[in-house]
Coordinates of C-alpha atoms in Angstrom, one line a residue:
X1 CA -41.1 -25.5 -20.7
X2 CA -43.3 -27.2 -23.1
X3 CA -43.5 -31.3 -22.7
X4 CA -45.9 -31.6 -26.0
X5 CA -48.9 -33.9 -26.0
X6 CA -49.8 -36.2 -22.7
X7 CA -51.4 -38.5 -21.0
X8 CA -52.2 -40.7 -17.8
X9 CA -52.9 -44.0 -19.4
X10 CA -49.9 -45.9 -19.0
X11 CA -49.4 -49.9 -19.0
X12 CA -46.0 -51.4 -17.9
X13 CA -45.3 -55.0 -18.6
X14 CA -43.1 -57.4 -17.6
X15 CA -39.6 -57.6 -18.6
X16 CA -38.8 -59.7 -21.8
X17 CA -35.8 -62.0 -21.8
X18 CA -34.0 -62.7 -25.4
X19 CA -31.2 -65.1 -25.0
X20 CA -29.5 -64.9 -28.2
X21 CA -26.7 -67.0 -29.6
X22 CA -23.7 -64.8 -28.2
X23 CA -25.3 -62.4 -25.7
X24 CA -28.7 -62.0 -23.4
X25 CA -31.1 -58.9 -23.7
X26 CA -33.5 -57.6 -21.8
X27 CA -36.6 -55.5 -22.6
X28 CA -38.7 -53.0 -20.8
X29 CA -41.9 -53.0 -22.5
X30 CA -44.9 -50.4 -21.6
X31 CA -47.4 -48.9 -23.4
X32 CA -48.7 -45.2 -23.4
X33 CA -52.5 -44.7 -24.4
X34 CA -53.8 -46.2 -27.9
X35 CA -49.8 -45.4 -29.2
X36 CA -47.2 -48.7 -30.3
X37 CA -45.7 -50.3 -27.2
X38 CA -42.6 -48.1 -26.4
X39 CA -39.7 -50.9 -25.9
X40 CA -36.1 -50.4 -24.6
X41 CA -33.4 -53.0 -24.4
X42 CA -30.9 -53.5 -21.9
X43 CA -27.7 -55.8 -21.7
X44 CA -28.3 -56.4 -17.5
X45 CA -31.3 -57.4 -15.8
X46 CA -30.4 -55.0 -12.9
X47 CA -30.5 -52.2 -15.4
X48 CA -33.8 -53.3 -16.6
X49 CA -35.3 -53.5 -13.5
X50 CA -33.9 -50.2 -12.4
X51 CA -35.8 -48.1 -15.7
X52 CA -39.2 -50.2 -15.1
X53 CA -39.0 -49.0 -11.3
X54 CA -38.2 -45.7 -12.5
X55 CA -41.1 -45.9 -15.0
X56 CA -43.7 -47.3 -12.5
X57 CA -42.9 -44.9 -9.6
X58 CA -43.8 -42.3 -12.2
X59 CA -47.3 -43.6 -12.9
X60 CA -48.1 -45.0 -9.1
X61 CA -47.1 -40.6 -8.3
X62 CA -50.0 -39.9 -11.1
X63 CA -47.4 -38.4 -13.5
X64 CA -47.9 -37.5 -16.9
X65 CA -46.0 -39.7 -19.5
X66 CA -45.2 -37.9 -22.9
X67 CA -46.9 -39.2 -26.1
X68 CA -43.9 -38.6 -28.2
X69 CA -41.6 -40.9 -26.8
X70 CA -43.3 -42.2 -23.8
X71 CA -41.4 -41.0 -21.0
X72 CA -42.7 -39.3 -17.8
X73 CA -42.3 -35.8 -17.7
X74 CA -39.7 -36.2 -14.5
X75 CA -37.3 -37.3 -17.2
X76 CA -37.4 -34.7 -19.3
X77 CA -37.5 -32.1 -16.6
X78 CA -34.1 -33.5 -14.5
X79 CA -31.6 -35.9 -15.4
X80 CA -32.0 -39.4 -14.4
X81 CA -29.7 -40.6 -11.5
X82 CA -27.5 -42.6 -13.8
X83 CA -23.8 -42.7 -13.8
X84 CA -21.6 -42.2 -16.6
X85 CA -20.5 -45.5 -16.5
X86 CA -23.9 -47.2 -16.4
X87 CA -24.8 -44.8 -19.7
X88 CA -21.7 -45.4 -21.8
X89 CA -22.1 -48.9 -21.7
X90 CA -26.3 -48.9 -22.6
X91 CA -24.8 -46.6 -25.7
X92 CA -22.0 -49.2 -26.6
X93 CA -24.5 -52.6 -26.4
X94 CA -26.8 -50.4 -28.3
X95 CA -24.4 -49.9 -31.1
X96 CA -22.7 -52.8 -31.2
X97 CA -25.2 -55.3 -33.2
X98 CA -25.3 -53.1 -36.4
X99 CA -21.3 -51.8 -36.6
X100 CA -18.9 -52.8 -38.2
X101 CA -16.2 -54.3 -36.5
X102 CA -13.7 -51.2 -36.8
X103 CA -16.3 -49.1 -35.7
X104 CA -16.3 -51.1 -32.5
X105 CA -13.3 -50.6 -31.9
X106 CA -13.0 -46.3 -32.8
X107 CA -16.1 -46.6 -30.3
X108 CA -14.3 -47.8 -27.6
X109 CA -11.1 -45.6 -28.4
X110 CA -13.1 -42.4 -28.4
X111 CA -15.1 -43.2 -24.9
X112 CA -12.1 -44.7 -23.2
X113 CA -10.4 -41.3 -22.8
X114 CA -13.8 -39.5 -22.1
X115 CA -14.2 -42.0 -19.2
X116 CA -10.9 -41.4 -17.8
X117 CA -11.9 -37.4 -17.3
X118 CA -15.2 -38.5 -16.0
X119 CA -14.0 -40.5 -13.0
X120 CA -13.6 -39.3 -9.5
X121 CA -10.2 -39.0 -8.2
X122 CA -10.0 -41.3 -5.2
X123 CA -7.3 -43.6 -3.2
X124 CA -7.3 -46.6 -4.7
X125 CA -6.7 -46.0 -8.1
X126 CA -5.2 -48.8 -10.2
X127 CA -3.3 -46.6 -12.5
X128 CA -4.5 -44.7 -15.5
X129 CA -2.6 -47.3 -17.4
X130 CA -4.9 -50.0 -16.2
X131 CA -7.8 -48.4 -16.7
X132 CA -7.4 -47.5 -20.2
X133 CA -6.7 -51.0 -21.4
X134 CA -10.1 -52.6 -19.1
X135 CA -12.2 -50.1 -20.9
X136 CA -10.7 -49.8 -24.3
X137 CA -10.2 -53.5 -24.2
X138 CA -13.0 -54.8 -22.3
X139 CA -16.0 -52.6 -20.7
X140 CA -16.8 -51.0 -24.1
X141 CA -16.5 -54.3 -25.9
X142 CA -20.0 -55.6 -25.8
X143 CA -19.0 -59.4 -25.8
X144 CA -16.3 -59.4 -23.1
X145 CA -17.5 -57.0 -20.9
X146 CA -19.1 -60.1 -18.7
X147 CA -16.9 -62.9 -19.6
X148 CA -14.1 -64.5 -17.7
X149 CA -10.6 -65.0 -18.2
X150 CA -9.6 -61.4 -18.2
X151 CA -6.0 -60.7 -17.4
X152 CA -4.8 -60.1 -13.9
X153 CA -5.9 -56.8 -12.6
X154 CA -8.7 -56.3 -14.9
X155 CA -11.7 -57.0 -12.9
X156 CA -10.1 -55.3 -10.2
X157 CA -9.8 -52.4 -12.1
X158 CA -13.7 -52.5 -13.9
X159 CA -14.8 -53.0 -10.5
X160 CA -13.2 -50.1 -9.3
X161 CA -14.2 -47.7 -12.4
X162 CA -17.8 -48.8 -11.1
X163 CA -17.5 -47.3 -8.3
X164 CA -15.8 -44.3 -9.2
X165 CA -17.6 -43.5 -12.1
X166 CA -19.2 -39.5 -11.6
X167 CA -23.0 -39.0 -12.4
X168 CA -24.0 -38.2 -16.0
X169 CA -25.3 -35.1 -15.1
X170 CA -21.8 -34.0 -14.4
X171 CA -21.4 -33.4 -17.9
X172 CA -23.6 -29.7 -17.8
X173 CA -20.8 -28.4 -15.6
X174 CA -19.3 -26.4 -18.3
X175 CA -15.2 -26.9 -17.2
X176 CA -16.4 -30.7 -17.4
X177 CA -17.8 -30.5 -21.1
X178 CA -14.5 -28.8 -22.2
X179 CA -12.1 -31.3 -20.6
X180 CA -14.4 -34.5 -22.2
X181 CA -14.2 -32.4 -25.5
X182 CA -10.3 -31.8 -25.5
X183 CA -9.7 -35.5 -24.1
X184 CA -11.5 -36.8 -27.2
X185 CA -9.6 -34.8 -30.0
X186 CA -6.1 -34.8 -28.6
X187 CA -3.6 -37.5 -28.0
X188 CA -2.4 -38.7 -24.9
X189 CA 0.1 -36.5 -25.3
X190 CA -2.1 -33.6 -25.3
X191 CA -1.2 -33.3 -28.8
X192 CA -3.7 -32.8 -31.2
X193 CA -5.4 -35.9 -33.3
X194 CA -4.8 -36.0 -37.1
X195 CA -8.0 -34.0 -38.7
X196 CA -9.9 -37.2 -39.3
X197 CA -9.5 -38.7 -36.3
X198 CA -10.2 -36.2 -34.6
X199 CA -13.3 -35.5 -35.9
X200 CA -14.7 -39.0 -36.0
X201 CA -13.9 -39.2 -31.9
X202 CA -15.9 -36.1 -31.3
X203 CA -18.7 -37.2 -33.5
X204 CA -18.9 -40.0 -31.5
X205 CA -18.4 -38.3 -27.9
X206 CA -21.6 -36.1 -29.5
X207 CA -23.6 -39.1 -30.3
X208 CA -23.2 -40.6 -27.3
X209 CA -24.4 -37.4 -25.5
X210 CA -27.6 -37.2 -27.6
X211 CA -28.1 -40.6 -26.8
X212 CA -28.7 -39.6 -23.4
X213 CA -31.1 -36.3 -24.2
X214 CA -32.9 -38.9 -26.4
X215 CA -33.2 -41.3 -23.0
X216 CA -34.2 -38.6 -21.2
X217 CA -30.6 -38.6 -18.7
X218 CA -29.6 -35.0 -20.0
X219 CA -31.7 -31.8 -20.6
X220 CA -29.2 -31.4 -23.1
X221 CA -26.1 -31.8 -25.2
X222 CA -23.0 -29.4 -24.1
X223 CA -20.1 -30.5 -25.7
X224 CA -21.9 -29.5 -28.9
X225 CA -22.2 -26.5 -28.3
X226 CA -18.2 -26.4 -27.7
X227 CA -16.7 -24.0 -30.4
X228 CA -13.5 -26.0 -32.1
X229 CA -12.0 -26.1 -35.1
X230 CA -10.3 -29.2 -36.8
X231 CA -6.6 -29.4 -37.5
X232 CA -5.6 -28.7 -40.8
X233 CA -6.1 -31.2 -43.4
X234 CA -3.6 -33.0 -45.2
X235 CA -5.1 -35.5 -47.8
X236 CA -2.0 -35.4 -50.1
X237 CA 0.3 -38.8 -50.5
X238 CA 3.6 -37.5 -49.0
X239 CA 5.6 -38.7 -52.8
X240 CA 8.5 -40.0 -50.7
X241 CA 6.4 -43.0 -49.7
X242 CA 5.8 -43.5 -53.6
X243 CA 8.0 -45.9 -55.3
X244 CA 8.7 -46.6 -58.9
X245 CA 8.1 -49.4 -60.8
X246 CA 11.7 -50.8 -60.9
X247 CA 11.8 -49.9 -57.1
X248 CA 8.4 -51.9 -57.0
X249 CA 9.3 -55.0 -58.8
X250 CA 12.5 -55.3 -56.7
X251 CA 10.6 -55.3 -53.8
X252 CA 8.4 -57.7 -54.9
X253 CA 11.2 -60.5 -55.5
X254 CA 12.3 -60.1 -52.1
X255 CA 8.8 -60.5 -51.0
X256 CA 8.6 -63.6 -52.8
X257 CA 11.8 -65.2 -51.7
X258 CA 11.3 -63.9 -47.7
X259 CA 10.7 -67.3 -46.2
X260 CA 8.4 -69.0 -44.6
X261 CA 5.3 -67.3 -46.3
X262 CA 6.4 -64.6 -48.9
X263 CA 5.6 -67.0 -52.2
X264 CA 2.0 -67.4 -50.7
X265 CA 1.8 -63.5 -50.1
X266 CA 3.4 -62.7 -53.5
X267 CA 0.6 -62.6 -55.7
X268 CA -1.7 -60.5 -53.0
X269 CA 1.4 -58.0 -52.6
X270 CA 1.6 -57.8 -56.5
X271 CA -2.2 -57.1 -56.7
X272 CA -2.0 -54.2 -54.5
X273 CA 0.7 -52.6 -56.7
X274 CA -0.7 -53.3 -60.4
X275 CA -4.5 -53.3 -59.6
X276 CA -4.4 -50.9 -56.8
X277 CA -6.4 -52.9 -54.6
X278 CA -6.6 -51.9 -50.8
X279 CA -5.2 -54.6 -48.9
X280 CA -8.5 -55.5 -47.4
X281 CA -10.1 -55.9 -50.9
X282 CA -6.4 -57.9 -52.1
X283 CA -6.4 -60.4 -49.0
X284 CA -10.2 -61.2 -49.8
X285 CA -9.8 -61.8 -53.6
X286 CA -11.4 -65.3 -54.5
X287 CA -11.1 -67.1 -57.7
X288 CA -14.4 -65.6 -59.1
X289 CA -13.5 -62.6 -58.9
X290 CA -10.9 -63.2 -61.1
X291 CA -11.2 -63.3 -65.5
X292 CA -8.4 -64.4 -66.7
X293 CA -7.4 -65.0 -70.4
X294 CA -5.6 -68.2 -71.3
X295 CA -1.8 -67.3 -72.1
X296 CA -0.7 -68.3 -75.7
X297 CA 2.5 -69.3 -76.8
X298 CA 4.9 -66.9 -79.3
X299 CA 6.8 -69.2 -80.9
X300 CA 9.0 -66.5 -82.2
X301 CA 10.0 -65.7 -78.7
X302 CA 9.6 -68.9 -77.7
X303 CA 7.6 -68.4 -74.1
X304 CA 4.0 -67.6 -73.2
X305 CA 2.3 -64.6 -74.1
X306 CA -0.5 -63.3 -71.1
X307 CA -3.1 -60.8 -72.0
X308 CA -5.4 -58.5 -69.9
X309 CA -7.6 -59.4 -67.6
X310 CA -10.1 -58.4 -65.2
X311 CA -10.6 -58.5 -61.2
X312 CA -14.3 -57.5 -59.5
X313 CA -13.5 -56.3 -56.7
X314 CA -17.1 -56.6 -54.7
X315 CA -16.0 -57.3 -50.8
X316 CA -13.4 -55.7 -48.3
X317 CA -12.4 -57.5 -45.1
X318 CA -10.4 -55.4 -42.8
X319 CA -8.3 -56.4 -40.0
X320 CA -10.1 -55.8 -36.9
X321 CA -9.1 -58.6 -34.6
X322 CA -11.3 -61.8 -33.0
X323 CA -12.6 -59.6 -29.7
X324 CA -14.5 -57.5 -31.8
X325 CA -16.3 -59.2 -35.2
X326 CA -19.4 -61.3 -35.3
X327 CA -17.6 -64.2 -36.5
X328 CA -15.1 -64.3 -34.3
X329 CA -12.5 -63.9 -36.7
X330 CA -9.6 -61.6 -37.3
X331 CA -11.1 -60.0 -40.7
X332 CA -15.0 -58.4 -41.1
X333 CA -16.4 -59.3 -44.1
X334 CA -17.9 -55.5 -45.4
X335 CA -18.9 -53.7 -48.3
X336 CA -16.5 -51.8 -50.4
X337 CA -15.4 -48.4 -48.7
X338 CA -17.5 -45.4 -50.3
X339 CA -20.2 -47.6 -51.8
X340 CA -23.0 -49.6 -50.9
X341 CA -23.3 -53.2 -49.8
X342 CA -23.5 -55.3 -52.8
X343 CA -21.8 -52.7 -55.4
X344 CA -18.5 -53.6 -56.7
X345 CA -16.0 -52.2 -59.3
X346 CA -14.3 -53.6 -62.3
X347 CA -10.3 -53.4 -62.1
X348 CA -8.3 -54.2 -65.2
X349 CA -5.7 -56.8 -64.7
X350 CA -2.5 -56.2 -66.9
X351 CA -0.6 -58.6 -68.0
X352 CA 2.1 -59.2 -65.8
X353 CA -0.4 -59.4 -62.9
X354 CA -2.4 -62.4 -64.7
X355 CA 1.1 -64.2 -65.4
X356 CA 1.4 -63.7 -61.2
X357 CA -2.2 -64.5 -60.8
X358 CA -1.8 -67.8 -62.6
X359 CA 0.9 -68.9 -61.7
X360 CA -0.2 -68.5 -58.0
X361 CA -3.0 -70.8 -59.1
X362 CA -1.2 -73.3 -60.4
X363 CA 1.6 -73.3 -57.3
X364 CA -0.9 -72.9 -54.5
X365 CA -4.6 -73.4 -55.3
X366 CA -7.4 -72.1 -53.7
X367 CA -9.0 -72.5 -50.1
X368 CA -12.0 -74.4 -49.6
X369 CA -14.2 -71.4 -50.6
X370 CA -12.1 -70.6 -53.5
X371 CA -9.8 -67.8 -51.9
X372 CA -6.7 -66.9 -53.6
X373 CA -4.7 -66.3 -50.1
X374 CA -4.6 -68.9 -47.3
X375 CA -2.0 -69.7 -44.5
X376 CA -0.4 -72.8 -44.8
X377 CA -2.6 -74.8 -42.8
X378 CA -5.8 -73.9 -45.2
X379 CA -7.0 -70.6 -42.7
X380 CA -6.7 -66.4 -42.8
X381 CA -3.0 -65.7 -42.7
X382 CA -2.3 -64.1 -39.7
X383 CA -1.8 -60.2 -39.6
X384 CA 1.0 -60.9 -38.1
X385 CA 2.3 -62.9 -40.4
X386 CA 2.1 -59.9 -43.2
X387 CA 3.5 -57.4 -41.2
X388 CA 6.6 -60.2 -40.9
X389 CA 7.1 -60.6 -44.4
X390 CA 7.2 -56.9 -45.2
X391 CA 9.1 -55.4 -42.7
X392 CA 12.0 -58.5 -44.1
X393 CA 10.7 -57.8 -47.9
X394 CA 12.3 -54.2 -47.7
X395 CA 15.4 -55.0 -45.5
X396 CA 16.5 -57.3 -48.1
X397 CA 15.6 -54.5 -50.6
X398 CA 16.9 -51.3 -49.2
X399 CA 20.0 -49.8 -47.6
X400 CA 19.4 -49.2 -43.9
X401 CA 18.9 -45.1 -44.3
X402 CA 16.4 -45.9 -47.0
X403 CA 14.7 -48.8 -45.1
X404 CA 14.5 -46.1 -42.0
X405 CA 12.2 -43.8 -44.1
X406 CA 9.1 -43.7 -45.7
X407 CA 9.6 -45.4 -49.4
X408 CA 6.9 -47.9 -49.0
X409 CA 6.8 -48.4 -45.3
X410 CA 3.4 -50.2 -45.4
X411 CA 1.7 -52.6 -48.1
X412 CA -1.1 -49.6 -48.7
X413 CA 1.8 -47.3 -50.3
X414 CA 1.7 -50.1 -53.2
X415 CA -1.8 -48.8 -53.7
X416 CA -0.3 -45.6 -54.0
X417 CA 2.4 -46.6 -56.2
X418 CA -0.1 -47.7 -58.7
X419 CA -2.7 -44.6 -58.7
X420 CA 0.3 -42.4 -59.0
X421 CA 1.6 -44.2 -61.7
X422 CA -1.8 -44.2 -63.9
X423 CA -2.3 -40.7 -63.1
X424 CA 1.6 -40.1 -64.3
X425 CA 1.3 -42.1 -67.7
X426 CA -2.1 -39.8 -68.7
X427 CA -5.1 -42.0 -67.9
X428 CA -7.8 -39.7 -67.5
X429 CA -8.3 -39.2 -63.5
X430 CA -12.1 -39.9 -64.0
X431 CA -11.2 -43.6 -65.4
X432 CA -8.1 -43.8 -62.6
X433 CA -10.9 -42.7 -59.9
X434 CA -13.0 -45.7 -61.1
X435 CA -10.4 -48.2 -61.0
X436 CA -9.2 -47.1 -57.4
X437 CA -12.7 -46.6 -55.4
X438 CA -12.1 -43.0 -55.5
X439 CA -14.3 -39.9 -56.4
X440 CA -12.4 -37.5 -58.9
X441 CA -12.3 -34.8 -56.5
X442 CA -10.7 -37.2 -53.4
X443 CA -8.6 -38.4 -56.1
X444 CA -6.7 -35.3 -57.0
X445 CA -6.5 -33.9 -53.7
X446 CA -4.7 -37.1 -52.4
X447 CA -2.4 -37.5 -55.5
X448 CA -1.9 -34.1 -56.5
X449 CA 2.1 -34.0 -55.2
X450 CA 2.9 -37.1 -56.9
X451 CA 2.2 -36.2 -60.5
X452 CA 6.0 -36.6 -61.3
X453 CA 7.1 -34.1 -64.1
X454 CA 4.0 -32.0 -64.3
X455 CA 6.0 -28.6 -63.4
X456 CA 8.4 -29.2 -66.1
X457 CA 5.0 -29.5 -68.6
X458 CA 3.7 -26.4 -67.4
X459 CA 6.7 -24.6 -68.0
X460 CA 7.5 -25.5 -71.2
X461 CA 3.8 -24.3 -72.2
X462 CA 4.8 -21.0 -70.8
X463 CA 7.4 -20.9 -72.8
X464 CA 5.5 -21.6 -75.8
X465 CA 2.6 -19.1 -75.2
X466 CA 5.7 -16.5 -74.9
X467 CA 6.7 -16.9 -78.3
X468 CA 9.9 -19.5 -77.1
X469 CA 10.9 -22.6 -78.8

C-alpha cells in the first residue's frame, strides 16, 4: 500500500485552549516539514491529550508522518483504538458550529439508532428506551452533552453507554455494516423510512464513516459499499388534504374566534393560505416585508376598497426547539429553503389578505423589531400554542369523521390549498413556481393530482379532435 509523499520532520506543540462564549475547545497543533500547521479540535481535554500522545509516540518510534494530511503512517495502516462512542461525538462537535438547527437534530436522530446496534450487550443495561432518549436528546447535542440538570436516569445511562460502547473498527465486520445500514433507514418498527428520510439518515451514517477514514480510525468506509435501494417516491399532495376556498375561509373564522390566541394567529394562518407562505416564512413576516396599498373608499358601496399588494418573503425560522439553536430560542433564523442566504422572493398579496394584513396592524401592532406575530406578552408564540389553536380551529369547523381525516390536518396543507388553487385557475406553473419557492419540475410532480377538473378538459379535446361536438 502506497502512503504518498513523507517525512521525519515533525513538531508537536502544545495544546491550545479556546474558551468560547457557550462551549470550550481544544486544539492539537503540530507541524509536518516546511507544510501549514496541521490543527485538530477537540471538545475534551482528555481527548486532546489522548491524539497528541498518539501523535508523539509516533515520532519518538521514528515513524514517518504523511505530507498530505500529516498523520503517521500507523494510522493509515490500522485503525486507531477509538470507540464508537468517543468518534461519534468528535463528528457531532465537529458539525455542530456550522448547522442549522434542524440539522442538529436529524444528526442526532440518524446516529442514535446506529449507536444502539453498536453497543455491547451486557447486564446492566438501562433499557433501550433510556438510551435512545440520553443520546438523541443529550450525548449528540453538543451543548448538553456536559451540562447538568439532566433528568433522572440520564447520566446513569451516558455513563453506562461509555462503557459499553464497541470499538470503531467493529464497523469492517461486514454483518455489523449491514445492521448500522438497515438501523438507519428503517423505523423502529423495522419498517422502512419514507424515501427522504431515509436517504438523508444514511447520508449522514456515510458521512460520519468518512469522517473517520479522513481521521485516519478506519481503512475504509463499508456501509457505502452496501447495495440498497430507496423506497419509492411519493412527492404528490394526497388532494384529500386540499381544501377549497369556502372550506378555507370557514376555517379561518373559527381560527379567529378559538380563544385565547386565535385573533393574534389569524392573519399568519390567512397568509399561509392566500400567499402560500410556509409556516416558517409566515410566523417570521415583519412589517417590511410587507407593501401595502392604502384602502379607498367606494362610496357607491359604501365600505373600503383594498387593492393588491406585495410580501418579500427573504427569511425562514423553523421550529427546532431551545436545546438545539445558537440563540437559544425555539425558531432558527435561516435562509429561504432552495436558495441562498440573502435571496428572497416577491409574493403578491391579494386583496383580501391586505384587508387581514391591515387590520392585524391596526388591532395588534408590531413587536419591538417590527414582527407581525407576537404572543401576548411581546415574545415568539409558543409552538405549542399553534398546534392548540388549530387542532380547536377545525373541531369547531368539521364534523368528527371529517375532522378524523386528512382535510387540512396541519397549517402547511393551507400552503397547499393555495398552490393548488393557482395552478387550478390557469396561472402559468412557471409564475406559480415563483410565487411558492418551487422549481417547475418539483412543482408539478407535487401538485400533479390536485389539478381539479383537468380529466374532464382532456376529454372533451378528444372528443373534439374526433370530429364530436
Amino acid at each position: 500500500m502506497s502512503y504518498g509523499e513523507t517525512t521525519f520532520d515533525v513538531r508537536i506543540w502544545s495544546i491550545d485552549v479556546y474558551k468560547g462564549k457557550r462551549k470550550t475547545t481544544y486544539w492539537v497543533r503540530w507541524k509536518v516539514a516546511k507544510l501549514p500547521p496541521f490543527k485538530e479540535p477537540f471538545s475534551h481535554r482528555g481527548l486532546a491529550e489522548s491524539f497528541r500522545s498518539d501523535l508523539q509516540s509516533a515520532a519518538g518510534r521514528g515513524e514517518a508522518f504523511r505530507l498530505a494530511d500529516g498523520l503517521p503512517v500507523s494510522m493509515v495502516r490500522q485503525s486507531k483504538s477509538v470507540s464508537w462512542y468517543e468518534a461519534v461525538c468528535q463528528y457531532v462537535d465537529m458539525k455542530w458550529p456550522k448547522a442549522a438547527a434542524t440539522y442538529r437534530q436529524t444528526i442526532a436522530e440518524s446516529l442514535t439508532p446506529a449507536t444502539v446496534v453498536m453497543l455491547n450487550d451486557e447486564s446492566g443495561s438501562p433499557g433501550e428506551k433510556l438510551i435512545r432518549s440520553a443520546l438523541n436528546n443529550w450525548v449528540f447535542n453538543s451543548r448538553r452533552r456536559e451540562s447538568g440538570g439532566k433528568p433522572v436516569g440520564i447520566d446513569d445511562a451516558i455513563r453506562w453507554i461509555k462503557r459499553n460502547s464497541a470499538p470503531l473498527s467493529r464497523v469492517l465486520d461486514p454483518e455489523v455494516s449491514r445492521r448500522l445500514h438497515d438501523s438507519v433507514v428503517s423505523r423502529i418498527d423495522g419498517k422502512p423510512l419514507a424515501r427522504s428520510v431515509a436517504r438523508q439518515r444514511r447520508m449522514i451514517l456515510n458521512n460520519f464513516l468518512n469522517y473517520c477514514v479522513e481521521r485516519g480510525w478506519l481503512l475504509a468506509n463499508p456501509v457505502k459499499e452496501i447495495k440498497w435501494s430507496a423506497p419509492k417516491p411519493s412527492r404528490a399532495i394526497d388532494r384529500r388534504r386540499v381544501a377549497n376556498p369556502i372550506q378555507v375561509r370557514t376555517l379561518l373564522r373559527e381560527v379567529r374566534a378559538t380563544k385565547r390566541s386565535g385573533a393574534r394567529l389569524y392573519a399568519c394562518y390567512a397568509a399561509m393560505y392566500f400567499a402560500g407562505l410556509r409556516p416558517e416564512e409566515a410566523v417570521n413576516l415583519n412589517v417590511e416585508n410587507l407593501t401595502l396599498p392604502e384602502p379607498k373608499w367606494d362610496s357607491r358601496k359604501e365600505e373600503w376598497v383594498y387593492d393588491w399588494g406585495e410580501i418579500y418573503v427573504e427569511e425562514a425560522t423553523p421550529h427546532a426547539g431551545s436545546a438545539w439553536t445558537d440563540s437559544g430560542k425555539p425558531r432558527d433564523r435561516r435562509g429561504l429553503k432552495h436558495r441562498e442566504r440573502g435571496e428572497g422572493r416577491p409574493v403578491p398579496c391579494p386583496p383580501e389578505l391586505t384587508a387581514i394584513l391591515r387590520e392585524h396592524l391596526d388591532q395588534f401592532g408590531t413587536g419591538p423589531r417590527g414582527e407581525l406575530f407576537v404572543g401576548d406578552g411581546g415574545g415568539e408564540v409558543p409552538a405549542v400554542t399553534w398546534h392548540r389553536v388549530w387542532r380547536a380551529a377545525r373541531q369547531a369547523t368539521f364534523t368528527e369523521s371529517v375532522a378524523a381525516g386528512p382535510l387540512v390536518a396541519r397549517p402547511y396543507d393551507l400552503r397547499h390549498a393555495a398552490v393548488s388553487t393557482w395552478l387550478n385557475a390557469g396561472i402559468d406553473p412557471t409564475e406559480v413556481a415563483e410565487w411558492a419557492g418551487h422549481s417547475v419540475d418539483v412543482l408539478l410532480q407535487v401538485y400533479a393530482k390536485c389539478l381539479d377538473g383537468q380529466d374532464r378538459v382532456s376529454k372533451a379535446k378528444v372528443q373534439r379532435a374526433l370530429g364530436h361536438r
